[in-house]
């Protein structure tokens, strides 16, 4: 018998491309920024980072995450909104939350094309310095670091056990 | 044409972007009223003045579909509803079109050209509603939609 953790792993592996594509399409269409998968293993967050999470619940249970260090966040938000947005402002959370909303919407539509149905939640946005994302012991996760003209950023997914063996 | 537009979105940035794009599209002279969710949208909806509404789907307190359903109950003349959303799956689009009487869908991210092509067909409806107020033709359009 295959454990549910292994099935969650397989699900993430199988749909890794849709996470990468959704992130690239989001930044290209909303911010006019090209992002490419980077070789770096770590993103520096000492100067501040903004993290936005949306849950996808249905045939699978995923949380999709966008993480942007302060410099990348400021550049992406300015391109998105068309005006400068200070990193510490409320508008910054709004802009990155909306970027994540579009990212999650694209992930949802790509999963839908493979027969996996999910609903998406509202975004939860956190701003901090030196933030580290800790994943629950029984959850499976994947993090893809991207490089862009504005600096590094990452997209991630955390998968729960429920319905991990469905679809795909 | 002057259009009183109600923009309902929980994201302040998205409201600004929608308003800026509408101005850039130069389809009409817009007078905007903003609301951060469906509840506030209902408070700001004016059955005598609101000509058009731009509504996000996924919002706290009251989502876009429930908001439009409530407006349909309260409106005196037909008010076209434009849903601006990340939802693009067919089931969701059909749900919105059939259940809430959404007139058109704009999927985020969008361009000014997309906005123009989606909105132009709605302007005849608005002109008719403005001309007839709560009259027969408006009520007929209301029923047909």
Coordinates of C-alpha atoms in Angstrom, one line a residue:
Chain A
X1 CA 0.0 0.0 0.0
X2 CA 1.3 3.4 -0.9
X3 CA 1.2 5.9 2.0
X4 CA -0.9 9.0 1.7
X5 CA 2.3 11.1 2.2
X6 CA 3.8 9.3 -0.9
X7 CA 0.7 10.1 -2.8
X8 CA 0.8 13.7 -1.8
X9 CA 4.5 13.7 -3.0
X10 CA 3.4 12.2 -6.3
X11 CA 0.6 14.7 -6.7
X12 CA 3.0 17.6 -6.2
X13 CA 5.6 16.1 -8.5
X14 CA 3.0 15.5 -11.2
X15 CA 1.8 19.1 -11.0
X16 CA 5.1 20.9 -10.4
X17 CA 5.0 22.2 -13.9
X18 CA 1.6 23.9 -13.4
X19 CA 3.0 25.7 -10.3
X20 CA 6.0 26.9 -12.3
X21 CA 3.9 27.9 -15.3
X22 CA 1.3 29.7 -13.2
X23 CA 4.0 31.7 -11.4
X24 CA 5.7 32.7 -14.7
X25 CA 2.4 33.6 -16.3
X26 CA 1.3 35.7 -13.3
X27 CA 4.4 37.8 -13.2
X28 CA 4.6 38.1 -17.0
X29 CA 1.0 39.2 -17.5
X30 CA 0.5 41.3 -14.3
X31 CA 3.9 42.8 -13.8
X32 CA 5.6 42.4 -17.2
X33 CA 8.4 40.6 -15.4
X34 CA 10.1 37.5 -16.7
X35 CA 10.9 35.0 -14.0
X36 CA 13.1 31.9 -14.4
X37 CA 13.8 29.0 -12.1
X38 CA 16.9 29.8 -10.2
X39 CA 19.8 27.7 -8.9
X40 CA 19.8 29.3 -5.5
X41 CA 18.6 27.2 -2.6
X42 CA 17.8 30.0 -0.3
X43 CA 16.3 33.5 -0.4
X44 CA 17.6 36.2 1.9
X45 CA 14.7 37.7 4.0
X46 CA 16.7 39.7 6.6
X47 CA 15.6 43.0 5.1
X48 CA 11.9 42.0 5.1
X49 CA 9.8 39.6 3.2
X50 CA 6.1 39.4 2.3
X51 CA 4.4 36.0 2.2
X52 CA 1.0 35.4 0.8
X53 CA -0.9 32.1 1.1
X54 CA -4.1 30.8 -0.6
X55 CA -5.8 27.4 0.1
X56 CA -7.0 25.2 -2.7
X57 CA -9.6 22.8 -1.3
X58 CA -11.5 20.1 -3.2
X59 CA -10.2 17.0 -4.9
X60 CA -6.9 18.0 -3.3
X61 CA -5.9 20.1 -0.3
X62 CA -3.1 22.5 -1.2
X63 CA -1.8 25.8 0.0
X64 CA -0.1 27.8 -2.6
X65 CA 2.4 30.4 -1.5
X66 CA 4.2 33.4 -3.0
X67 CA 7.2 34.8 -1.1
X68 CA 8.9 38.1 -2.1
X69 CA 11.8 39.8 -0.3
X70 CA 11.3 43.5 0.1
X71 CA 13.1 44.6 -3.0
X72 CA 11.4 42.2 -5.3
X73 CA 8.0 43.0 -3.7
X74 CA 8.4 46.7 -4.2
X75 CA 9.4 46.3 -7.9
X76 CA 6.6 43.8 -8.6
X77 CA 4.0 45.8 -6.8
X78 CA 5.0 49.0 -8.6
X79 CA 4.8 47.3 -12.0
X80 CA 1.4 45.8 -11.1
X81 CA -0.1 49.0 -9.8
X82 CA 1.6 51.5 -12.0
X83 CA 2.8 53.6 -9.0
X84 CA 5.3 53.1 -6.2
X85 CA 4.0 51.3 -3.1
X86 CA 6.1 51.5 0.1
X87 CA 7.0 48.0 1.4
X88 CA 5.6 48.9 4.9
X89 CA 2.2 50.2 3.5
X90 CA -1.1 48.4 3.6
X91 CA -1.3 48.7 -0.2
X92 CA 1.7 46.4 -0.4
X93 CA -0.2 43.6 1.3
X94 CA -3.1 44.3 -1.0
X95 CA -1.0 44.1 -4.2
X96 CA 0.8 40.9 -3.2
X97 CA -2.4 39.3 -2.1
X98 CA -3.9 40.1 -5.5
X99 CA -0.9 38.7 -7.3
X100 CA -1.3 35.5 -5.3
X101 CA -5.0 35.5 -6.1
X102 CA -4.2 35.6 -9.8
X103 CA -1.5 32.9 -9.3
X104 CA -3.9 30.6 -7.4
X105 CA -6.6 31.2 -10.1
X106 CA -4.2 30.1 -12.8
X107 CA -3.1 27.0 -10.7
X108 CA -6.8 26.2 -10.2
X109 CA -7.6 26.5 -14.0
X110 CA -4.5 24.3 -14.8
X111 CA -5.6 21.7 -12.3
X112 CA -9.2 21.9 -13.7
X113 CA -7.8 21.1 -17.1
X114 CA -6.5 17.8 -15.7
X115 CA -9.8 16.9 -14.1
X116 CA -9.0 18.1 -10.5
X117 CA -11.6 20.4 -9.1
X118 CA -10.8 22.9 -6.3
X119 CA -12.1 26.1 -4.7
X120 CA -9.8 28.8 -3.7
X121 CA -9.7 30.8 -0.4
X122 CA -9.0 34.5 0.1
X123 CA -5.3 35.3 0.5
X124 CA -3.6 35.6 3.9
X125 CA -0.6 38.0 3.7
X126 CA 2.2 38.2 6.2
X127 CA 5.0 40.8 6.3
X128 CA 8.1 40.1 8.4
X129 CA 11.9 40.1 8.7
X130 CA 13.9 36.9 8.6
X131 CA 10.7 34.8 8.2
X132 CA 11.1 31.1 7.8
X133 CA 8.2 28.9 6.6
X134 CA 7.8 25.8 8.7
X135 CA 5.8 22.9 7.3
X136 CA 3.7 20.5 9.4
X137 CA 5.5 17.1 9.9
X138 CA 2.9 15.1 7.9
X139 CA 2.5 17.6 5.1
X140 CA 4.5 17.5 1.8
X141 CA 5.9 20.7 0.3
X142 CA 7.7 22.0 -2.6
X143 CA 9.4 25.4 -3.1
X144 CA 10.6 26.8 -6.4
X145 CA 13.0 29.7 -6.3
X146 CA 12.8 32.1 -9.3
X147 CA 15.2 34.8 -10.4
X148 CA 13.9 38.1 -11.9
X149 CA 15.2 41.5 -12.9
X150 CA 14.0 42.7 -9.5
X151 CA 15.6 39.9 -7.5
X152 CA 14.7 36.5 -6.2
X153 CA 11.2 35.3 -5.2
X154 CA 9.7 31.9 -4.6
X155 CA 6.5 30.0 -5.2
X156 CA 5.6 27.0 -3.1
X157 CA 2.9 24.5 -2.4
X158 CA 2.1 22.6 0.7
X159 CA -0.1 19.5 0.3
X160 CA -2.2 18.0 3.0
X161 CA -3.0 14.2 3.2
X162 CA -6.7 14.4 2.3
X163 CA -7.7 13.2 -1.2
X164 CA -4.0 13.0 -2.0
X165 CA -4.5 10.1 -4.3
X166 CA -7.2 11.6 -6.6
X167 CA -7.0 12.7 -10.1
X168 CA -4.2 13.9 -12.3
Chain B
X1 CA -22.3 59.5 -21.5
X2 CA -22.0 59.8 -17.7
X3 CA -22.0 56.6 -15.9
X4 CA -22.2 56.1 -12.1
X5 CA -20.2 52.9 -11.6
X6 CA -20.0 51.0 -8.3
X7 CA -16.7 49.1 -7.9
X8 CA -16.8 46.3 -5.4
X9 CA -13.5 44.6 -4.5
X10 CA -11.8 43.8 -1.3
X11 CA -8.5 44.8 -2.7
X12 CA -7.9 48.6 -2.8
X13 CA -5.2 48.2 -5.4
X14 CA -7.6 46.2 -7.7
X15 CA -10.3 48.9 -7.3
X16 CA -7.7 51.6 -8.3
X17 CA -6.6 49.4 -11.3
X18 CA -10.2 48.9 -12.5
X19 CA -11.0 52.6 -12.2
X20 CA -7.7 53.6 -14.0
X21 CA -8.3 51.0 -16.8
X22 CA -11.9 52.3 -17.3
X23 CA -10.7 55.8 -17.6
X24 CA -8.0 54.7 -20.1
X25 CA -10.6 52.8 -22.1
X26 CA -12.4 56.2 -22.7
X27 CA -15.8 54.5 -23.1
X28 CA -17.7 57.0 -21.0
X29 CA -17.2 59.6 -18.3
X30 CA -17.3 57.5 -15.1
X31 CA -18.2 58.7 -11.6
X32 CA -17.0 56.0 -9.2
X33 CA -18.2 54.7 -5.9
X34 CA -16.0 52.2 -4.1
X35 CA -17.0 49.3 -1.8
X36 CA -14.7 46.8 -0.1
X37 CA -17.1 43.9 0.0
X38 CA -20.7 42.9 -0.9
X39 CA -22.1 44.3 2.4
X40 CA -20.6 47.7 1.8
X41 CA -21.6 47.5 -1.8
X42 CA -25.3 47.1 -0.8
X43 CA -25.0 50.1 1.4
X44 CA -23.5 52.2 -1.4
X45 CA -25.8 50.8 -4.2
X46 CA -28.3 53.5 -5.2
X47 CA -31.2 52.2 -7.2
X48 CA -31.8 55.7 -8.6
X49 CA -28.3 56.4 -9.6
X50 CA -26.1 53.4 -10.0
X51 CA -25.7 52.6 -13.8
X52 CA -23.2 49.8 -13.7
X53 CA -21.3 47.6 -11.3
X54 CA -17.9 46.0 -11.4
X55 CA -17.7 43.2 -8.9
X56 CA -15.0 40.8 -7.6
X57 CA -16.2 37.3 -6.9
X58 CA -14.1 36.2 -3.9
X59 CA -14.6 38.7 -1.1
X60 CA -15.1 38.5 2.7
X61 CA -18.5 39.1 4.4
X62 CA -20.5 38.8 1.2
X63 CA -19.2 37.4 -2.1
X64 CA -19.8 38.9 -5.5
X65 CA -22.5 36.4 -6.6
X66 CA -24.6 37.0 -3.4
X67 CA -24.1 40.8 -3.8
X68 CA -25.4 40.8 -7.4
X69 CA -28.4 38.6 -6.4
X70 CA -29.3 41.2 -3.7
X71 CA -28.9 44.1 -6.1
X72 CA -31.2 42.3 -8.6
X73 CA -33.9 42.3 -5.9
X74 CA -33.4 46.0 -5.1
X75 CA -32.9 47.5 -8.5
X76 CA -35.5 49.8 -10.0
X77 CA -33.9 49.6 -13.5
X78 CA -31.5 47.2 -15.1
X79 CA -28.0 47.6 -13.8
X80 CA -25.4 45.6 -15.9
X81 CA -23.0 43.6 -13.7
X82 CA -19.5 43.0 -14.8
X83 CA -17.6 40.3 -12.8
X84 CA -13.9 40.8 -12.6
X85 CA -12.4 37.6 -11.2
X86 CA -9.7 35.0 -11.3
X87 CA -12.4 32.3 -11.7
X88 CA -12.4 31.1 -15.3
X89 CA -13.7 27.5 -15.1
X90 CA -16.9 27.0 -17.2
X91 CA -19.0 25.7 -14.2
X92 CA -18.3 28.9 -12.3
X93 CA -18.9 31.2 -15.3
X94 CA -22.3 29.4 -15.9
X95 CA -23.2 29.7 -12.2
X96 CA -22.6 33.4 -12.3
X97 CA -24.4 34.0 -15.6
X98 CA -27.4 31.9 -14.8
X99 CA -27.9 32.3 -11.0
X100 CA -26.9 35.9 -10.5
X101 CA -27.5 37.5 -13.9
X102 CA -23.9 38.6 -14.5
X103 CA -23.7 40.3 -17.9
X104 CA -20.1 39.7 -18.6
X105 CA -16.9 38.2 -17.2
X106 CA -13.5 39.7 -17.2
X107 CA -10.7 37.4 -16.1
X108 CA -7.8 38.9 -14.2
X109 CA -5.3 40.0 -15.4
X110 CA -7.0 42.0 -18.1
X111 CA -6.0 44.6 -20.6
X112 CA -7.7 47.8 -21.6
X113 CA -8.6 46.3 -25.0
X114 CA -10.3 43.3 -23.3
X115 CA -12.2 45.7 -21.1
X116 CA -13.4 47.7 -24.1
X117 CA -14.5 44.7 -26.1
X118 CA -16.4 43.3 -23.1
X119 CA -18.1 46.5 -22.1
X120 CA -19.1 48.1 -25.4
X121 CA -22.1 45.8 -25.9
X122 CA -23.4 46.8 -22.4
X123 CA -23.6 50.5 -23.2
X124 CA -26.8 50.3 -25.2
X125 CA -28.5 48.7 -22.2
X126 CA -27.3 51.4 -19.9
X127 CA -28.4 54.2 -22.3
X128 CA -31.9 52.5 -22.5
X129 CA -32.1 52.2 -18.7
X130 CA -31.0 55.8 -18.2
X131 CA -33.6 57.0 -20.8
X132 CA -36.5 55.0 -19.4
X133 CA -35.6 55.2 -15.7
X134 CA -37.7 52.5 -14.0
X135 CA -40.0 52.3 -17.0
X136 CA -41.4 49.5 -19.2
X137 CA -38.3 48.9 -21.3
X138 CA -36.0 48.8 -18.3
X139 CA -38.3 46.4 -16.5
X140 CA -38.5 44.3 -19.6
X141 CA -34.7 44.2 -19.9
X142 CA -34.6 43.4 -16.2
X143 CA -36.9 40.4 -16.8
X144 CA -35.1 39.2 -19.9
X145 CA -31.8 39.3 -18.0

